[in-house]
mmCIF file of C-alpha atoms in Angstrom:
data_model
loop_
_atom_site.group_PDB
_atom_site.id
_atom_site.type_symbol
_atom_site.label_atom_id
_atom_site.label_comp_id
_atom_site.label_asym_id
_atom_site.label_seq_id
_atom_site.Cartn_x
_atom_site.Cartn_y
_atom_site.Cartn_z
ATOM 1 C CA MET I 1 120.362 39.341 281.140
ATOM 2 C CA SER I 2 123.819 38.225 280.253
ATOM 3 C CA VAL I 3 124.714 36.038 277.405
ATOM 4 C CA ARG I 4 125.501 33.151 279.727
ATOM 5 C CA GLU I 5 122.082 33.406 281.378
ATOM 6 C CA ALA I 6 120.170 33.506 278.078
ATOM 7 C CA PRO I 7 118.049 30.363 277.691
ATOM 8 C CA ALA I 8 119.318 27.969 275.106
ATOM 9 C CA ALA I 9 117.094 27.272 272.130
ATOM 10 C CA THR I 10 115.249 23.974 272.600
ATOM 11 C CA ALA I 11 115.678 21.582 269.719
ATOM 12 C CA PRO I 12 113.064 18.959 268.822
ATOM 13 C CA PRO I 13 113.652 15.459 270.126
ATOM 14 C CA PRO I 14 116.224 13.600 268.091
ATOM 15 C CA MET I 15 113.719 10.959 266.928
ATOM 16 C CA GLU I 16 110.859 13.365 266.263
ATOM 17 C CA ARG I 17 110.353 15.886 263.454
ATOM 18 C CA MET I 18 107.931 18.750 263.219
ATOM 19 C CA GLY I 19 105.448 18.973 260.390
ATOM 20 C CA PRO I 20 103.040 21.694 259.297
ATOM 21 C CA PRO I 21 101.468 23.928 261.974
ATOM 22 C CA GLY I 22 99.095 21.972 264.168
ATOM 23 C CA ARG I 23 100.428 18.613 263.041
ATOM 24 C CA LYS I 24 103.127 16.542 264.600
ATOM 25 C CA TRP I 25 104.842 13.714 262.817
ATOM 26 C CA LEU I 26 105.149 10.376 264.481
ATOM 27 C CA PRO I 27 108.544 9.448 265.865
ATOM 28 C CA VAL I 28 110.765 7.896 263.285
ATOM 29 C CA ARG I 29 111.496 5.019 265.585
ATOM 30 C CA ARG I 30 107.781 4.065 265.884
ATOM 31 C CA THR I 31 107.194 4.345 262.144
ATOM 32 C CA VAL I 32 110.128 2.164 261.353
ATOM 33 C CA GLY I 33 108.998 -0.336 263.978
ATOM 34 C CA ARG I 34 105.492 -0.547 262.538
ATOM 35 C CA ARG I 35 106.817 -0.970 259.026
ATOM 36 C CA ALA I 36 109.140 -3.693 260.195
ATOM 37 C CA ARG I 37 106.338 -5.543 261.998
ATOM 38 C CA GLY I 38 103.987 -5.146 259.017
ATOM 39 C CA GLY I 39 106.650 -6.463 256.679
ATOM 40 C CA ALA I 40 107.277 -9.437 258.956
ATOM 41 C CA GLN I 41 103.549 -10.240 259.122
ATOM 42 C CA ARG I 42 103.202 -9.986 255.352
ATOM 43 C CA GLY I 43 106.202 -12.227 254.995
ATOM 44 C CA ARG I 44 104.690 -14.819 257.295
ATOM 45 C CA ARG I 45 101.352 -14.671 255.509
ATOM 46 C CA SER I 46 102.919 -14.878 252.078
ATOM 47 C CA GLY I 47 105.080 -17.772 253.223
ATOM 48 C CA LYS I 48 101.962 -19.814 254.209
ATOM 49 C CA TRP I 49 99.801 -19.266 251.158
ATOM 50 C CA TRP I 50 100.139 -22.940 250.331
ATOM 51 C CA VAL I 51 98.620 -24.189 253.623
ATOM 52 C CA PRO I 52 94.934 -23.995 252.490
ATOM 53 C CA TRP I 53 95.836 -25.636 249.188
ATOM 54 C CA LEU I 54 97.579 -28.402 251.113
ATOM 55 C CA PHE I 55 94.350 -29.244 252.911
ATOM 56 C CA LEU I 56 92.370 -29.039 249.654
ATOM 57 C CA ALA I 57 94.871 -31.134 247.716
ATOM 58 C CA PRO I 58 93.335 -34.597 248.424
ATOM 59 C CA ALA I 59 89.865 -33.494 247.311
ATOM 60 C CA LEU I 60 91.250 -31.633 244.299
ATOM 61 C CA ILE I 61 93.252 -34.678 243.233
ATOM 62 C CA LEU I 62 90.198 -36.935 243.475
ATOM 63 C CA PHE I 63 87.994 -34.442 241.631
ATOM 64 C CA THR I 64 90.596 -33.980 238.930
ATOM 65 C CA TYR I 65 91.157 -37.679 238.372
ATOM 66 C CA PHE I 66 87.577 -38.911 238.647
ATOM 67 C CA LYS I 67 85.635 -35.896 237.351
ATOM 68 C CA PHE I 68 87.518 -33.252 235.406
ATOM 69 C CA ILE I 69 89.729 -35.597 233.379
ATOM 70 C CA PRO I 70 86.748 -37.827 232.407
ATOM 71 C CA MET I 71 84.795 -34.698 231.422
ATOM 72 C CA ALA I 72 87.607 -33.552 229.146
ATOM 73 C CA ARG I 73 87.946 -37.084 227.779
ATOM 74 C CA ALA I 74 84.213 -37.237 227.024
ATOM 75 C CA LEU I 75 84.446 -33.953 225.127
ATOM 76 C CA VAL I 76 87.231 -35.395 222.970
ATOM 77 C CA MET I 77 85.400 -38.684 222.419
ATOM 78 C CA SER I 78 82.238 -36.863 221.329
ATOM 79 C CA VAL I 79 83.945 -35.899 218.052
ATOM 80 C CA GLN I 80 85.515 -39.309 217.451
ATOM 81 C CA ASP I 81 84.467 -42.756 216.334
ATOM 82 C CA VAL I 82 85.685 -44.600 219.413
ATOM 83 C CA LYS I 83 87.030 -48.098 218.816
ATOM 84 C CA PRO I 84 88.692 -49.526 221.923
ATOM 85 C CA TYR I 85 92.102 -51.102 221.259
ATOM 86 C CA LEU I 86 91.795 -50.248 217.531
ATOM 87 C CA GLY I 87 92.263 -46.487 217.610
ATOM 88 C CA ASN I 88 89.827 -43.601 217.407
ATOM 89 C CA THR I 89 88.858 -41.825 214.208
ATOM 90 C CA TRP I 90 87.964 -38.145 213.929
ATOM 91 C CA VAL I 91 84.352 -37.717 212.761
ATOM 92 C CA GLY I 92 83.668 -34.096 213.733
ATOM 93 C CA THR I 93 80.011 -33.386 214.506
ATOM 94 C CA ALA I 94 78.708 -36.678 213.096
ATOM 95 C CA ASN I 95 78.011 -38.047 216.574
ATOM 96 C CA TYR I 96 75.999 -34.952 217.500
ATOM 97 C CA SER I 97 74.028 -35.155 214.278
ATOM 98 C CA GLU I 98 73.280 -38.811 214.868
ATOM 99 C CA ILE I 99 72.057 -38.430 218.413
ATOM 100 C CA LEU I 100 70.072 -35.248 217.728
ATOM 101 C CA GLY I 101 68.337 -36.981 214.821
ATOM 102 C CA SER I 102 67.507 -40.043 216.904
ATOM 103 C CA GLU I 103 63.891 -40.540 217.903
ATOM 104 C CA SER I 104 64.947 -42.274 221.095
ATOM 105 C CA PHE I 105 67.001 -39.244 222.145
ATOM 106 C CA ARG I 106 64.108 -36.860 221.534
ATOM 107 C CA SER I 107 61.780 -39.109 223.521
ATOM 108 C CA ALA I 108 64.323 -39.407 226.343
ATOM 109 C CA THR I 109 64.793 -35.626 226.357
ATOM 110 C CA TRP I 110 61.067 -35.074 226.703
ATOM 111 C CA ASN I 111 60.837 -37.603 229.532
ATOM 112 C CA THR I 112 63.801 -35.918 231.245
ATOM 113 C CA ILE I 113 62.162 -32.486 231.024
ATOM 114 C CA VAL I 114 58.833 -33.785 232.346
ATOM 115 C CA LEU I 115 60.564 -35.630 235.186
ATOM 116 C CA ALA I 116 62.754 -32.630 236.056
ATOM 117 C CA VAL I 117 59.851 -30.179 236.105
ATOM 118 C CA THR I 118 57.625 -32.521 238.116
ATOM 119 C CA GLN I 119 60.278 -33.385 240.670
ATOM 120 C CA THR I 120 61.439 -29.764 240.986
ATOM 121 C CA ALA I 121 57.961 -28.373 241.571
ATOM 122 C CA GLY I 122 56.851 -31.239 243.798
ATOM 123 C CA SER I 123 59.939 -31.330 246.007
ATOM 124 C CA MET I 124 59.989 -27.547 246.453
ATOM 125 C CA LEU I 125 56.290 -27.315 247.314
ATOM 126 C CA LEU I 126 56.405 -30.274 249.685
ATOM 127 C CA GLY I 127 59.673 -29.085 251.233
ATOM 128 C CA PHE I 128 58.223 -25.597 251.783
ATOM 129 C CA GLY I 129 55.137 -27.048 253.437
ATOM 130 C CA LEU I 130 57.211 -29.286 255.694
ATOM 131 C CA ALA I 131 59.457 -26.358 256.632
ATOM 132 C CA LEU I 132 56.444 -24.299 257.727
ATOM 133 C CA LEU I 133 55.152 -27.208 259.799
ATOM 134 C CA VAL I 134 58.379 -28.059 261.617
ATOM 135 C CA GLU I 135 59.759 -24.553 262.115
ATOM 136 C CA GLY I 136 60.623 -23.974 265.759
ATOM 137 C CA GLN I 137 63.143 -24.732 268.509
ATOM 138 C CA THR I 138 61.446 -27.390 270.657
ATOM 139 C CA ARG I 139 62.966 -30.824 271.125
ATOM 140 C CA LYS I 140 59.983 -32.572 269.554
ATOM 141 C CA LEU I 141 60.418 -30.585 266.354
ATOM 142 C CA THR I 142 64.120 -31.438 266.314
ATOM 143 C CA PHE I 143 63.275 -35.136 266.370
ATOM 144 C CA ILE I 144 60.635 -34.703 263.669
ATOM 145 C CA ARG I 145 63.065 -32.788 261.437
ATOM 146 C CA SER I 146 65.679 -35.516 261.865
ATOM 147 C CA ALA I 147 63.145 -38.218 261.017
ATOM 148 C CA ALA I 148 61.907 -36.298 257.970
ATOM 149 C CA PHE I 149 65.478 -35.898 256.702
ATOM 150 C CA LEU I 150 66.182 -39.656 256.708
ATOM 151 C CA PRO I 151 65.203 -40.255 253.029
ATOM 152 C CA VAL I 152 68.067 -37.983 251.957
ATOM 153 C CA VAL I 153 70.760 -39.960 253.766
ATOM 154 C CA VAL I 154 69.418 -43.384 252.769
ATOM 155 C CA PRO I 155 71.241 -44.769 249.690
ATOM 156 C CA MET I 156 69.284 -44.479 246.475
ATOM 157 C CA ALA I 157 69.544 -48.226 245.879
ATOM 158 C CA VAL I 158 67.709 -48.861 249.152
ATOM 159 C CA VAL I 159 65.098 -46.217 248.313
ATOM 160 C CA ALA I 160 64.482 -47.737 244.877
ATOM 161 C CA GLU I 161 64.090 -51.240 246.285
ATOM 162 C CA LEU I 162 61.709 -49.950 248.960
ATOM 163 C CA TRP I 163 59.499 -48.233 246.408
ATOM 164 C CA ARG I 164 59.676 -51.234 244.086
ATOM 165 C CA ILE I 165 58.101 -53.316 246.853
ATOM 166 C CA MET I 166 55.432 -50.686 247.502
ATOM 167 C CA TYR I 167 54.722 -50.426 243.758
ATOM 168 C CA HIS I 168 53.975 -54.150 243.449
ATOM 169 C CA PRO I 169 51.357 -54.305 240.685
ATOM 170 C CA THR I 170 49.033 -56.886 242.269
ATOM 171 C CA SER I 171 46.294 -56.151 244.775
ATOM 172 C CA ASP I 172 48.592 -57.456 247.531
ATOM 173 C CA GLY I 173 51.018 -54.560 247.018
ATOM 174 C CA LEU I 174 51.179 -51.944 249.740
ATOM 175 C CA LEU I 175 50.020 -48.964 247.682
ATOM 176 C CA ASN I 176 47.433 -50.996 245.779
ATOM 177 C CA HIS I 177 46.074 -52.212 249.106
ATOM 178 C CA LEU I 178 45.793 -48.621 250.356
ATOM 179 C CA ILE I 179 44.011 -47.318 247.274
ATOM 180 C CA GLY I 180 41.800 -50.391 247.379
ATOM 181 C CA LEU I 181 40.468 -49.189 250.715
ATOM 182 C CA VAL I 182 38.876 -46.206 248.955
ATOM 183 C CA GLY I 183 37.428 -48.326 246.160
ATOM 184 C CA LEU I 184 40.093 -47.801 243.510
ATOM 185 C CA GLY I 185 41.307 -50.726 241.449
ATOM 186 C CA PRO I 186 44.909 -51.973 241.479
ATOM 187 C CA SER I 187 47.397 -49.963 239.423
ATOM 188 C CA GLY I 188 50.446 -51.159 237.559
ATOM 189 C CA PHE I 189 52.508 -48.180 238.716
ATOM 190 C CA ILE I 190 56.035 -48.723 237.294
ATOM 191 C CA ASN I 191 54.802 -51.649 235.181
ATOM 192 C CA ASP I 192 52.232 -49.535 233.328
ATOM 193 C CA PRO I 193 53.492 -47.194 230.553
ATOM 194 C CA ASP I 194 50.799 -44.658 231.493
ATOM 195 C CA THR I 195 51.826 -44.356 235.147
ATOM 196 C CA SER I 196 55.480 -45.399 235.220
ATOM 197 C CA LEU I 197 56.974 -41.911 234.762
ATOM 198 C CA ALA I 198 54.651 -40.403 237.366
ATOM 199 C CA SER I 199 55.578 -43.187 239.791
ATOM 200 C CA ILE I 200 59.288 -42.394 239.416
ATOM 201 C CA ALA I 201 58.521 -38.702 239.924
ATOM 202 C CA VAL I 202 56.762 -39.502 243.211
ATOM 203 C CA THR I 203 59.834 -41.414 244.354
ATOM 204 C CA GLY I 204 62.078 -38.472 243.473
ATOM 205 C CA ILE I 205 59.810 -36.006 245.271
ATOM 206 C CA TRP I 206 59.738 -38.182 248.393
ATOM 207 C CA ARG I 207 63.520 -38.258 248.487
ATOM 208 C CA GLY I 208 64.208 -34.641 247.456
ATOM 209 C CA ALA I 209 61.612 -32.805 249.574
ATOM 210 C CA PRO I 210 63.433 -33.246 252.940
ATOM 211 C CA TYR I 211 66.586 -31.730 251.436
ATOM 212 C CA ASP I 212 64.611 -28.704 250.259
ATOM 213 C CA MET I 213 62.939 -28.557 253.672
ATOM 214 C CA MET I 214 66.263 -28.070 255.461
ATOM 215 C CA ILE I 215 67.281 -25.235 253.130
ATOM 216 C CA PHE I 216 63.894 -23.582 253.593
ATOM 217 C CA LEU I 217 64.315 -23.848 257.369
ATOM 218 C CA ALA I 218 67.642 -22.042 257.112
ATOM 219 C CA GLY I 219 65.977 -19.338 255.028
ATOM 220 C CA LEU I 220 63.067 -18.974 257.470
ATOM 221 C CA ALA I 221 65.517 -18.454 260.322
ATOM 222 C CA GLY I 222 66.914 -15.424 258.511
ATOM 223 C CA ILE I 223 63.585 -13.600 258.183
ATOM 224 C CA ASP I 224 63.099 -10.757 260.644
ATOM 225 C CA ARG I 225 60.555 -11.780 263.304
ATOM 226 C CA GLY I 226 59.526 -8.156 263.644
ATOM 227 C CA LEU I 227 57.853 -8.335 260.238
ATOM 228 C CA TYR I 228 55.567 -11.114 261.465
ATOM 229 C CA GLU I 229 54.745 -9.170 264.616
ATOM 230 C CA ALA I 230 53.893 -6.086 262.591
ATOM 231 C CA ALA I 231 51.700 -8.169 260.277
ATOM 232 C CA ILE I 232 49.866 -9.656 263.277
ATOM 233 C CA VAL I 233 49.286 -6.190 264.703
ATOM 234 C CA ASP I 234 47.848 -5.112 261.348
ATOM 235 C CA GLY I 235 45.448 -8.060 261.497
ATOM 236 C CA ALA I 236 46.965 -10.096 258.671
ATOM 237 C CA SER I 237 45.868 -13.713 258.468
ATOM 238 C CA THR I 238 48.256 -16.648 258.262
ATOM 239 C CA ARG I 239 47.787 -16.800 254.509
ATOM 240 C CA ARG I 240 48.573 -13.100 254.103
ATOM 241 C CA ARG I 241 51.668 -13.411 256.315
ATOM 242 C CA ILE I 242 52.976 -16.238 254.165
ATOM 243 C CA LEU I 243 52.302 -14.344 250.922
ATOM 244 C CA ASN I 244 53.571 -10.927 252.016
ATOM 245 C CA VAL I 245 56.355 -11.787 254.484
ATOM 246 C CA THR I 246 57.549 -15.381 254.118
ATOM 247 C CA LEU I 247 57.660 -15.742 250.333
ATOM 248 C CA PRO I 248 59.434 -12.393 249.669
ATOM 249 C CA GLY I 249 61.965 -13.236 252.375
ATOM 250 C CA LEU I 250 62.648 -16.626 250.801
ATOM 251 C CA ARG I 251 63.131 -15.323 247.262
ATOM 252 C CA PRO I 252 66.917 -15.980 247.216
ATOM 253 C CA VAL I 253 66.329 -19.446 248.682
ATOM 254 C CA PHE I 254 63.839 -20.277 245.935
ATOM 255 C CA ALA I 255 66.354 -19.272 243.283
ATOM 256 C CA ILE I 256 69.068 -21.494 244.754
ATOM 257 C CA LEU I 257 66.735 -24.436 245.271
ATOM 258 C CA PHE I 258 65.362 -24.142 241.759
ATOM 259 C CA VAL I 259 68.840 -24.552 240.308
ATOM 260 C CA LEU I 260 69.706 -27.451 242.611
ATOM 261 C CA ALA I 261 66.417 -29.266 242.066
ATOM 262 C CA ALA I 262 66.489 -28.734 238.307
ATOM 263 C CA VAL I 263 70.033 -30.083 238.036
ATOM 264 C CA ARG I 264 69.013 -33.022 240.203
ATOM 265 C CA GLY I 265 66.051 -33.683 237.915
ATOM 266 C CA PHE I 266 68.101 -33.487 234.713
ATOM 267 C CA ARG I 267 70.617 -35.933 236.168
ATOM 268 C CA SER I 268 68.034 -38.538 237.190
ATOM 269 C CA PHE I 269 69.562 -41.934 236.615
ATOM 270 C CA THR I 270 69.754 -44.233 239.634
ATOM 271 C CA GLU I 271 66.052 -44.345 240.455
ATOM 272 C CA VAL I 272 65.106 -44.819 236.802
ATOM 273 C CA PHE I 273 67.778 -47.448 236.230
ATOM 274 C CA LEU I 274 66.869 -49.450 239.334
ATOM 275 C CA LEU I 275 63.088 -49.162 239.087
ATOM 276 C CA THR I 276 62.390 -49.537 235.354
ATOM 277 C CA ASN I 277 65.669 -49.311 233.383
ATOM 278 C CA GLY I 278 63.834 -47.094 230.923
ATOM 279 C CA GLY I 279 60.827 -49.364 230.485
ATOM 280 C CA PRO I 280 58.169 -50.359 229.926
ATOM 281 C CA ASN I 281 58.417 -49.704 226.193
ATOM 282 C CA GLY I 282 60.725 -46.735 226.729
ATOM 283 C CA SER I 283 58.109 -44.780 228.705
ATOM 284 C CA THR I 284 60.646 -43.834 231.391
ATOM 285 C CA GLU I 285 63.776 -43.602 229.263
ATOM 286 C CA VAL I 286 65.730 -40.480 230.240
ATOM 287 C CA VAL I 287 68.884 -38.996 228.780
ATOM 288 C CA MET I 288 71.158 -40.483 231.441
ATOM 289 C CA THR I 289 69.898 -44.035 230.960
ATOM 290 C CA LEU I 290 70.075 -43.620 227.176
ATOM 291 C CA ILE I 291 73.687 -42.455 227.422
ATOM 292 C CA TYR I 292 74.491 -45.441 229.624
ATOM 293 C CA LYS I 293 72.974 -47.867 227.146
ATOM 294 C CA LEU I 294 74.657 -46.262 224.131
ATOM 295 C CA GLY I 295 78.083 -46.181 225.734
ATOM 296 C CA LEU I 296 78.283 -49.298 227.871
ATOM 297 C CA GLU I 297 75.715 -51.693 226.409
ATOM 298 C CA GLN I 298 75.904 -50.909 222.677
ATOM 299 C CA ASN I 299 79.588 -49.866 222.772
ATOM 300 C CA ARG I 300 78.853 -46.602 220.920
ATOM 301 C CA LEU I 301 81.045 -44.483 223.143
ATOM 302 C CA GLY I 302 81.329 -41.571 220.742
ATOM 303 C CA VAL I 303 77.554 -41.118 220.401
ATOM 304 C CA GLY I 304 77.076 -41.574 224.139
ATOM 305 C CA SER I 305 79.737 -38.950 224.856
ATOM 306 C CA ALA I 306 77.987 -36.533 222.521
ATOM 307 C CA GLY I 307 74.757 -37.044 224.480
ATOM 308 C CA ALA I 308 76.615 -36.417 227.732
ATOM 309 C CA VAL I 309 78.080 -33.168 226.393
ATOM 310 C CA LEU I 310 74.631 -32.003 225.259
ATOM 311 C CA LEU I 311 73.178 -32.760 228.689
ATOM 312 C CA PHE I 312 76.005 -30.836 230.365
ATOM 313 C CA ALA I 313 75.466 -27.879 228.036
ATOM 314 C CA ALA I 314 71.719 -27.826 228.770
ATOM 315 C CA THR I 315 72.367 -27.888 232.520
ATOM 316 C CA LEU I 316 74.944 -25.120 232.230
ATOM 317 C CA VAL I 317 72.617 -22.912 230.168
ATOM 318 C CA LEU I 318 69.801 -23.416 232.679
ATOM 319 C CA THR I 319 72.046 -22.469 235.592
ATOM 320 C CA VAL I 320 73.394 -19.362 233.864
ATOM 321 C CA CYS I 321 69.910 -18.201 232.842
ATOM 322 C CA VAL I 322 68.584 -18.556 236.385
ATOM 323 C CA GLN I 323 71.531 -16.607 237.785
ATOM 324 C CA LEU I 324 71.074 -13.818 235.230
ATOM 325 C CA LEU I 325 67.365 -13.539 236.001
ATOM 326 C CA ARG I 326 68.147 -13.476 239.708
ATOM 327 C CA ARG I 327 70.652 -10.645 239.313
ATOM 328 C CA ARG I 328 68.279 -8.665 237.092
ATOM 329 C CA LYS I 329 65.508 -8.904 239.701
ATOM 330 C CA ALA I 330 67.931 -7.969 242.471
ATOM 331 C CA ALA I 331 69.038 -4.904 240.506
#
């Protein structure tokens, strides 16, 4: 073969380079194009980072002005002798010492704990029972769930006035008339120091149970139906299915609801204020109503702020402890 007829050596494509044996590099043109498109997308994303914050801005402004700034202000006032229009004086921990040494604060703390525990346990148990009863997809159950949820959306002022009428202490009152049908005498309910706190707890349970019911329903929907079918095949009764399938599946829901219900119980104010205002004889005085009276009725803003900070600290400690226990059990 002559030199002219010898085949010319083939060179790799101008935009393609060869790599190690068995591997072929991507064309330079494609790589550059992908990098350019990725850079453009990152640029567009980084240029719109402020869009979510723009939508959140109205809520954040309201929360900052009406919640976070007052919280910081209360923390500052708790270590001062607050005198409106005359100037505040630094007193250190004197306000905390005064309120912790007060008999009324200790009594209010005990009432708050009893009310929180009673409402938490009652609303969770009643909400769990209601969730088991109304679980399903039929239209009738949808209507029943909507009707059962109404106490949550009704304003607390309306709820308190409704229960005040039902708690009328004479024999003509609604609840006294009902218990009179079974031979029980009329009760004073919120007008009796022995039953006033329990009466407020019943009101709180009635209003809080539907909220817990809806969260339990969401948790029940997430449980695998195959576990129930396997339990039925094994001959498990309804009670055993609830104990061995439903309750373990709702463990995270119980942890969340416990925190929410406990915080709701510690912050009880409206129902107590509207039904009894801490009476009779301080039998229903809770920390929130005591703080209100110290700050706004007795004009002792520094002592009231110290009580508010202590209540916030107790709620925070409770929440953190529950979360730590939940993580330890999960681990």
